[in-house]
Tab-separated table of C-alpha atoms in Angstrom:
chain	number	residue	atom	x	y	z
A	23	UNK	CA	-129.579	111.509	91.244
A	24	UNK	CA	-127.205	112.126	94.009
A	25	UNK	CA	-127.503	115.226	95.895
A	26	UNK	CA	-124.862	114.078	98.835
A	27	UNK	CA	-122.576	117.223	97.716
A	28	UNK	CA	-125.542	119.888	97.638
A	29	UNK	CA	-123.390	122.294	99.396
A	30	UNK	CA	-124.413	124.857	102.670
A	31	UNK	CA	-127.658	126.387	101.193
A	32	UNK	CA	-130.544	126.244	103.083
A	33	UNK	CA	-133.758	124.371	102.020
A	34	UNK	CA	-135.294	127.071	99.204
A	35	UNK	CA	-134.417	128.008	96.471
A	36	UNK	CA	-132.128	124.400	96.047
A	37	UNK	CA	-135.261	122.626	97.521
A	38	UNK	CA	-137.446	124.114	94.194
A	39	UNK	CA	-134.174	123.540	92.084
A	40	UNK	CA	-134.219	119.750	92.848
A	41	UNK	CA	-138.047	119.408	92.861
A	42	UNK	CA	-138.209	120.907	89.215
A	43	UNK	CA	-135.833	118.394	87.755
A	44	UNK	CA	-137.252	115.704	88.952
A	45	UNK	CA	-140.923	117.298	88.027
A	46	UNK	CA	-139.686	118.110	84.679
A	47	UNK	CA	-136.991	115.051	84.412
A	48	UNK	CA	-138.725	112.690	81.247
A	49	UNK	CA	-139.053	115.966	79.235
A	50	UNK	CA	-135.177	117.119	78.790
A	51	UNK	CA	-133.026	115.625	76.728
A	52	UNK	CA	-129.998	113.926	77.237
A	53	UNK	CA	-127.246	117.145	77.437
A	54	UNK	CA	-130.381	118.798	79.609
A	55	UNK	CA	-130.922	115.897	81.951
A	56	UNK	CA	-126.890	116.144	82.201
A	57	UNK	CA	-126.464	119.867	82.919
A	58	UNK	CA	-129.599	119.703	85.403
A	59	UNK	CA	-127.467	116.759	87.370
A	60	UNK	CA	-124.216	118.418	87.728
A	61	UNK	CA	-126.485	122.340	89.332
A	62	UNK	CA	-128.517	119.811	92.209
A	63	UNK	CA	-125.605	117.485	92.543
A	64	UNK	CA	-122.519	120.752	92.659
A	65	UNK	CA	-122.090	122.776	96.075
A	66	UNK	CA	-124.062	125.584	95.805
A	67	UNK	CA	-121.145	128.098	95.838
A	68	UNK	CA	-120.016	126.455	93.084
A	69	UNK	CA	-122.743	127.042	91.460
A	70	UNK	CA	-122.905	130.678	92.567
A	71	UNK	CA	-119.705	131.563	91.357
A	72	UNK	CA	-120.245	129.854	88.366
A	73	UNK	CA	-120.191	131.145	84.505
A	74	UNK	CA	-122.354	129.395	81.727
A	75	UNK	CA	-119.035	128.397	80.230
A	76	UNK	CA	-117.633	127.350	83.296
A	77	UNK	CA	-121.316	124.977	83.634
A	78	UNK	CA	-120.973	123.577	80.020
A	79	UNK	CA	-116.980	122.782	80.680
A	80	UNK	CA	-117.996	120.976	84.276
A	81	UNK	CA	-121.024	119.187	83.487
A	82	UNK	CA	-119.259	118.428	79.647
A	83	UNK	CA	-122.132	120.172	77.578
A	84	UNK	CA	-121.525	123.834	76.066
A	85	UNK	CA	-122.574	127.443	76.875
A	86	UNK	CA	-125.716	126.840	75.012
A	87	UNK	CA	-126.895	123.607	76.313
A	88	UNK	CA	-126.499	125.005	79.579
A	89	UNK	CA	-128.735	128.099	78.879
A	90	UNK	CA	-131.687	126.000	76.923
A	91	UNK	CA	-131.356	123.778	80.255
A	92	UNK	CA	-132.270	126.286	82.959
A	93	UNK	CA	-134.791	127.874	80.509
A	94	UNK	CA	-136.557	124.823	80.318
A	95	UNK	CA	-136.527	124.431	83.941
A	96	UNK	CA	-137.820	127.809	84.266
A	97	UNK	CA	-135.300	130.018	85.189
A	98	UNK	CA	-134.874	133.207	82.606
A	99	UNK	CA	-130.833	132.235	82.912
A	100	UNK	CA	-127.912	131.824	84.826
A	101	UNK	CA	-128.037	134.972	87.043
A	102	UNK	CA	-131.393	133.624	87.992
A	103	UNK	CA	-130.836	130.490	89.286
A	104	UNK	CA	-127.616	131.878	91.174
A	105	UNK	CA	-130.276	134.351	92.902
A	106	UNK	CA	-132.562	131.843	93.769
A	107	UNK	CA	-129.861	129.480	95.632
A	108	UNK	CA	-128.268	132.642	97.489
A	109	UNK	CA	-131.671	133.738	99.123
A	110	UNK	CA	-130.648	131.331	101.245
A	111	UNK	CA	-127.604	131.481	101.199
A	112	UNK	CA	-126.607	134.673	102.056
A	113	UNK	CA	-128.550	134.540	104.959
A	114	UNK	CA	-126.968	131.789	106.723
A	115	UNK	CA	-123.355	133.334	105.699
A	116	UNK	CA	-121.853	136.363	107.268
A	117	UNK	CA	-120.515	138.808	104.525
A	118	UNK	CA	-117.115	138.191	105.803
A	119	UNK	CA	-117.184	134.663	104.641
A	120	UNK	CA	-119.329	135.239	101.514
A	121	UNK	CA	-116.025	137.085	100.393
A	122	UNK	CA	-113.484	135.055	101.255
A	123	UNK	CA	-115.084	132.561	99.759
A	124	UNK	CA	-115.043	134.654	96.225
A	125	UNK	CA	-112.126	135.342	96.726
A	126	UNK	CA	-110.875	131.490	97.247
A	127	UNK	CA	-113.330	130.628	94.048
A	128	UNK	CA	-111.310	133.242	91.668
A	129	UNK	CA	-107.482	133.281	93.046
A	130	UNK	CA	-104.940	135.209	92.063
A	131	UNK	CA	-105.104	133.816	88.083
A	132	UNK	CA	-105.504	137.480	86.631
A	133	UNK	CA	-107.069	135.944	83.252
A	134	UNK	CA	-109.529	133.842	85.536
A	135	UNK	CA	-110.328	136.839	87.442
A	136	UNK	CA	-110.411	139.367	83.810
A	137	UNK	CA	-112.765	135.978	82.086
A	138	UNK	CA	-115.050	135.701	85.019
A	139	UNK	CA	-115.916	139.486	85.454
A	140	UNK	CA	-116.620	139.821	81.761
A	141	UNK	CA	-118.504	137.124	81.562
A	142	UNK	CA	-121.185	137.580	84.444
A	143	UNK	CA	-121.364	140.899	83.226
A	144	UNK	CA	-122.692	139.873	79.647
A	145	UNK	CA	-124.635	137.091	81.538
A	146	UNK	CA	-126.443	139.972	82.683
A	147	UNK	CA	-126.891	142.310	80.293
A	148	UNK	CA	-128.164	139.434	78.120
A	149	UNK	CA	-130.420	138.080	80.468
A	150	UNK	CA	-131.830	142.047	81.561
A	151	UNK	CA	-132.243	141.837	77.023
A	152	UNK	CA	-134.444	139.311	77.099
A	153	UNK	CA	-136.784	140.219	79.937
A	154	UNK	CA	-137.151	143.639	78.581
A	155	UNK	CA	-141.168	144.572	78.176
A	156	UNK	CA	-141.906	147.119	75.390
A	157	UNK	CA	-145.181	148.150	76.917
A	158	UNK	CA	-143.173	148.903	80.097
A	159	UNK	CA	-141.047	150.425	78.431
A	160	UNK	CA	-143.375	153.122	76.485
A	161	UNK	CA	-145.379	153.361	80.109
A	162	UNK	CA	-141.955	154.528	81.233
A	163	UNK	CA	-140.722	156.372	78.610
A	164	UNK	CA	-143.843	158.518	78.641
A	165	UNK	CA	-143.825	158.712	82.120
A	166	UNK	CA	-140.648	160.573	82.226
A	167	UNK	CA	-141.467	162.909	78.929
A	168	UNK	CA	-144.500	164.422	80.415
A	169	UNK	CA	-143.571	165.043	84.036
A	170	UNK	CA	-142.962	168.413	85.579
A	171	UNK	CA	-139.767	167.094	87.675
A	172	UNK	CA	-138.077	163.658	87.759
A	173	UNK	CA	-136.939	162.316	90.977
A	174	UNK	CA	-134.017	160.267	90.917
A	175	UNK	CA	-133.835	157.363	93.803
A	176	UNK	CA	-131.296	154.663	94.522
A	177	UNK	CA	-129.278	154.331	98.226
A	178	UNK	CA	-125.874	152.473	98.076
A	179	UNK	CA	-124.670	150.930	95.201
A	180	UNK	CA	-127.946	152.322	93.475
A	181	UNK	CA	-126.473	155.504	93.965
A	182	UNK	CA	-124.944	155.514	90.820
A	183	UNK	CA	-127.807	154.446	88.291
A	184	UNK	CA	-129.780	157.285	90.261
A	185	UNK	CA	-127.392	159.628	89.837
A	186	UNK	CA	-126.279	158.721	86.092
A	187	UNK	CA	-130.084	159.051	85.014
A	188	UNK	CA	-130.938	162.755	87.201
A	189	UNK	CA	-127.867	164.045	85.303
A	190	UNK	CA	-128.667	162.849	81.730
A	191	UNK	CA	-132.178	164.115	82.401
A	192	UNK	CA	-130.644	167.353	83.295
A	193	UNK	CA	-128.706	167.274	80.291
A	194	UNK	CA	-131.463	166.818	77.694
A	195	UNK	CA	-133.723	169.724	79.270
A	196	UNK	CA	-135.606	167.792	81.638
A	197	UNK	CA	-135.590	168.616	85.744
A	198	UNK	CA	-134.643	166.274	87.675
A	199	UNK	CA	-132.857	165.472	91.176
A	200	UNK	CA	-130.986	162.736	92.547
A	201	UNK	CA	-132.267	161.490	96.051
A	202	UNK	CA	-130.570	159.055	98.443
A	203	UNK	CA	-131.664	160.039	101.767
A	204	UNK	CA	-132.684	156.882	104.375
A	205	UNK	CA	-134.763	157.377	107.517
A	206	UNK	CA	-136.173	160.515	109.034
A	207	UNK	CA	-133.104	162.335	106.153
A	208	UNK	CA	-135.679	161.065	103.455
A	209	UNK	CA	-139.169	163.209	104.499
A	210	UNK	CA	-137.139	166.146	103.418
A	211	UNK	CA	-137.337	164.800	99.523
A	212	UNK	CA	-140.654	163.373	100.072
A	213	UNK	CA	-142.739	166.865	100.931
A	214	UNK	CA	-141.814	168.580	97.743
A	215	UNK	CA	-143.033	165.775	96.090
A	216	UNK	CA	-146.044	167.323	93.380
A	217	UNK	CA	-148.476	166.293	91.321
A	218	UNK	CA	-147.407	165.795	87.661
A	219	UNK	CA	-143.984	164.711	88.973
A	220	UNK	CA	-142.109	160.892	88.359
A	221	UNK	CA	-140.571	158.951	90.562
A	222	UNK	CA	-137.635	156.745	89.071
A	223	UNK	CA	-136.467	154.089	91.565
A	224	UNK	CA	-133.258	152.023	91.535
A	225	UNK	CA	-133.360	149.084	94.117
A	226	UNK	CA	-133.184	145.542	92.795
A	227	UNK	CA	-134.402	143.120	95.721
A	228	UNK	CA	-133.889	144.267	98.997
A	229	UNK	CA	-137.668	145.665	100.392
A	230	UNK	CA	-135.837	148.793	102.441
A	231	UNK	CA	-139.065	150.191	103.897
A	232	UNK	CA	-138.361	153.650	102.373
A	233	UNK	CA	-138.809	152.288	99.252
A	234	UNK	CA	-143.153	151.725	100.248
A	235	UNK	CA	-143.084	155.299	102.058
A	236	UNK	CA	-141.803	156.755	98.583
A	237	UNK	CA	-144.272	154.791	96.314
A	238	UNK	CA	-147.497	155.632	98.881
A	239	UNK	CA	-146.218	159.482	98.750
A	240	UNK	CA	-146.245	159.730	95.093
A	241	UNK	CA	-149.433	158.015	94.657
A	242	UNK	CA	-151.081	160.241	97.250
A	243	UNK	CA	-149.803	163.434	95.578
A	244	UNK	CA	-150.574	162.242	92.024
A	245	UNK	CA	-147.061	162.027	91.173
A	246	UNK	CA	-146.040	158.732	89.156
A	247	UNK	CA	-143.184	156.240	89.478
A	248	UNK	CA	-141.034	154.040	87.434
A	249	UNK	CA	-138.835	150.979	89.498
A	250	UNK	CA	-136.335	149.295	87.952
A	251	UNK	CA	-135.763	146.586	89.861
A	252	UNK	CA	-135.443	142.692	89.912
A	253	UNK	CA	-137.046	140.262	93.094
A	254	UNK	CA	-139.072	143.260	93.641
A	255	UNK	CA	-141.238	143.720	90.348
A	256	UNK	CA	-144.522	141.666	92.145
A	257	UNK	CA	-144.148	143.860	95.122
A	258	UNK	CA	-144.896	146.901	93.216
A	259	UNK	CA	-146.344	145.847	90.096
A	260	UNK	CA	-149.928	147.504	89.737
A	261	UNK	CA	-148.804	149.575	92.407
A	262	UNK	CA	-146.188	151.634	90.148
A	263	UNK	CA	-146.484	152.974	86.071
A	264	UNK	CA	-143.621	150.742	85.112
A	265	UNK	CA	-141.505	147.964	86.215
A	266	UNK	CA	-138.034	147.929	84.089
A	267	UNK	CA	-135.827	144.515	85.250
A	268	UNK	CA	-132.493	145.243	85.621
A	269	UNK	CA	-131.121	141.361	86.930
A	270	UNK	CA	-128.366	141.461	89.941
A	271	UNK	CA	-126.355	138.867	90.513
A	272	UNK	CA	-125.075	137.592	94.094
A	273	UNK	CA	-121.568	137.294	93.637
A	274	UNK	CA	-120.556	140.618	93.837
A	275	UNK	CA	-117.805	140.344	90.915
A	276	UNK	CA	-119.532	142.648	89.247
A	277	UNK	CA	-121.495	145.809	90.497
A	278	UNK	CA	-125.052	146.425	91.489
A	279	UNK	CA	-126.003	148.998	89.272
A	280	UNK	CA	-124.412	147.668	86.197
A	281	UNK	CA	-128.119	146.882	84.456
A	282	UNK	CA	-129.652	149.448	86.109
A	283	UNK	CA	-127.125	152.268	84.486
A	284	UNK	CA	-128.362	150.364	81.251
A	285	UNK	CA	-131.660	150.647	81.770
A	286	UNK	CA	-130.941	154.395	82.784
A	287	UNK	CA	-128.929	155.155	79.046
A	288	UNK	CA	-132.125	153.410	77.788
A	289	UNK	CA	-134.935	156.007	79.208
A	290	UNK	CA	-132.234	158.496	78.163
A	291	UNK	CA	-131.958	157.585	74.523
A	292	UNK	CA	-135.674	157.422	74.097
A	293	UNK	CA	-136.515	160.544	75.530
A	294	UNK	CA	-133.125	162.138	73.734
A	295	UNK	CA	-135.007	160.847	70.489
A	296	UNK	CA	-138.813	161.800	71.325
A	297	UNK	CA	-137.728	165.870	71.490
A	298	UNK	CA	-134.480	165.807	69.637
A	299	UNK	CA	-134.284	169.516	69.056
A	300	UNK	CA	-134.658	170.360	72.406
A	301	UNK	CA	-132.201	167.698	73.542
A	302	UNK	CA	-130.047	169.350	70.751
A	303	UNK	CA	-130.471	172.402	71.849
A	304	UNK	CA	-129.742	171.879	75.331
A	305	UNK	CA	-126.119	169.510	74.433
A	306	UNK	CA	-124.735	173.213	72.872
A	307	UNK	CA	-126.086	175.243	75.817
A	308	UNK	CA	-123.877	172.487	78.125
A	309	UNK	CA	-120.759	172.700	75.745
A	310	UNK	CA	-120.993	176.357	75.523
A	311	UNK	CA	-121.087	176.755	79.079
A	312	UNK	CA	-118.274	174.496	79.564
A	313	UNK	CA	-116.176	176.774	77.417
A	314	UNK	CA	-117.006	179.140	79.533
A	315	UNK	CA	-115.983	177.322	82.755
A	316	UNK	CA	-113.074	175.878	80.597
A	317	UNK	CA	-111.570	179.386	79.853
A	318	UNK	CA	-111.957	180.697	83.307
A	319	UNK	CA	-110.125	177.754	84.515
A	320	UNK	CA	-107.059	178.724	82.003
A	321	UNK	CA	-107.452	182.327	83.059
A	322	UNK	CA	-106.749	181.701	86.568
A	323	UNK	CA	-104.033	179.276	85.616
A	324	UNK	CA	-102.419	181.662	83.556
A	325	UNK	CA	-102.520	184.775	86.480
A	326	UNK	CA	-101.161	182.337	89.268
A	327	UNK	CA	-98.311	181.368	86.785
A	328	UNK	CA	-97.761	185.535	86.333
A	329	UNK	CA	-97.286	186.185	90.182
């Protein structure tokens, strides 16, 4: 195999790529050898940018070929293997030329750009699918239901999974709070921290060091925590109640929290469903009092149109 046109990356995660196939080489087929030719032979931004359509149509297999290939070579599916080569190569790239070299890998073909978005996002959402764990799952769901107060944390583009999920918990009858303090900001959060309280933590690879000093102040208050992450589920596992995966992808076309807002709408739906009268109950207290709020609203509208 020639790998003259490997691209930028740095030795890592294209070193492993190329080691794989040639570990694994007399045990995929024919379409498999092909598609595992055209990832170690294409540059890597190619590769990074790439859809599993856009793979089958280069390397002249299909969609499906493409996904049996990288499952056989161990990856869980496309977004994995495009985080694996950007470890590397993200860090030798300034962010400035990360982007312009989306935005020279997209154009200005609006259906290119409308297709590719689309299409990494159901890459993703499949892919989160099949790495769900049930028993996670139940550890997390359960986790949530009994605690006193949920704690909502995600910084940046995290924000808004964190957010989404302390606000549906609100809505249901649970009491929770969104938190996305950094530094010194964060102790504030941290010292009402109680026992009988969860933790529910939104960050899918980067190890902030916030994210240990949150985990160690739970565990030494008895309060327990759920993180729904991606690269950082062997950090914390056994360390945490629950690890949900919620796969990122290093592109950027689509946004950070996009599986993580799913994974949020999950807890929500299962805890919605364990106490469904109370969750009931506490969907007409929210509509009532936003009849309430809704009326005063037309009140005052309806006195500043009098004066």
């Amino acid at each position: 195999m020639d790998n003259s046109r490997a691209g930028s990356a740095a030795p890592g995660g294209l070193t492993r790529l190329r080691a794989t196939v040639r570990d694994l080489w007399d045990e995929l087929s024919a379409s498999e050898r092909t598609v595992a030719q055209y990832v170690v032979s294409a540059p890597v931004e190619q590769v990074m940018f790439a859809t599993t359509q856009g793979l089958g149509a280069a390397s002249g297999t299909s969609n499906a070929t493409v996904v049996r290939a990288l499952q056989r070579l161990g990856y869980a599916g496309l977004p994995a293997l495009k985080r694996e080569l950007a470890a590397d190569f993200t860090a030798a790239q300034a962010p400035d030329v990360r982007l312009a070299q989306r935005v020279a890998h997209v154009g200005k073909d609006l259906d290119k750009i409308w297709n590719d978005v689309f299409v990494e996002a159901q890459e993703r959402l499949d892919q989160c699918r099949r790495l769900a764990d049930t028993e996670a799952l139940e550890r997390a769901v359960a986790v949530l239901a009994e605690a006193r107060e949920v704690y909502c944390y995600g910084v940046a583009a995290c924000e808004l999974a964190a957010r989404h999920l302390a606000r549906g918990l609100g809505r249901i009858g649970h009491r929770a709070r969104f938190v996305g303090d950094t530094g010194f900001a964060l102790a504030d959060a941290l010292l009402t921290f109680r026992q009988g309280d969860a933790v529910v933590v939104f960050q899918p690879g980067r190890l902030l060091p916030e994210l240990t000093v949150v985990v160690e102040r739970a565990r030494s208050v008895g309060a327990r925590v759920v993180f729904v992450t991606d690269e950082l589920s062997d950090v914390f596992e056994g360390r945490v109640e629950a690890v949900l995966l919620a796969p990122y992808t290093p592109t950027g076309n689509t946004n950070e929290s996009l599986t993580g807002l799913v994974v949020a709408d999950v807890l929500l739906l299962a805890l919605t469903a364990l106490d469904e009268t109370s969750a009931v109950e506490h969907a007409h207290q929210l509509n009532a009092l936003r009849g309430q709020l809704l009326g005063a609203e037309e009140r005052r509208g309806q006195r500043g149109q009098a004066h």
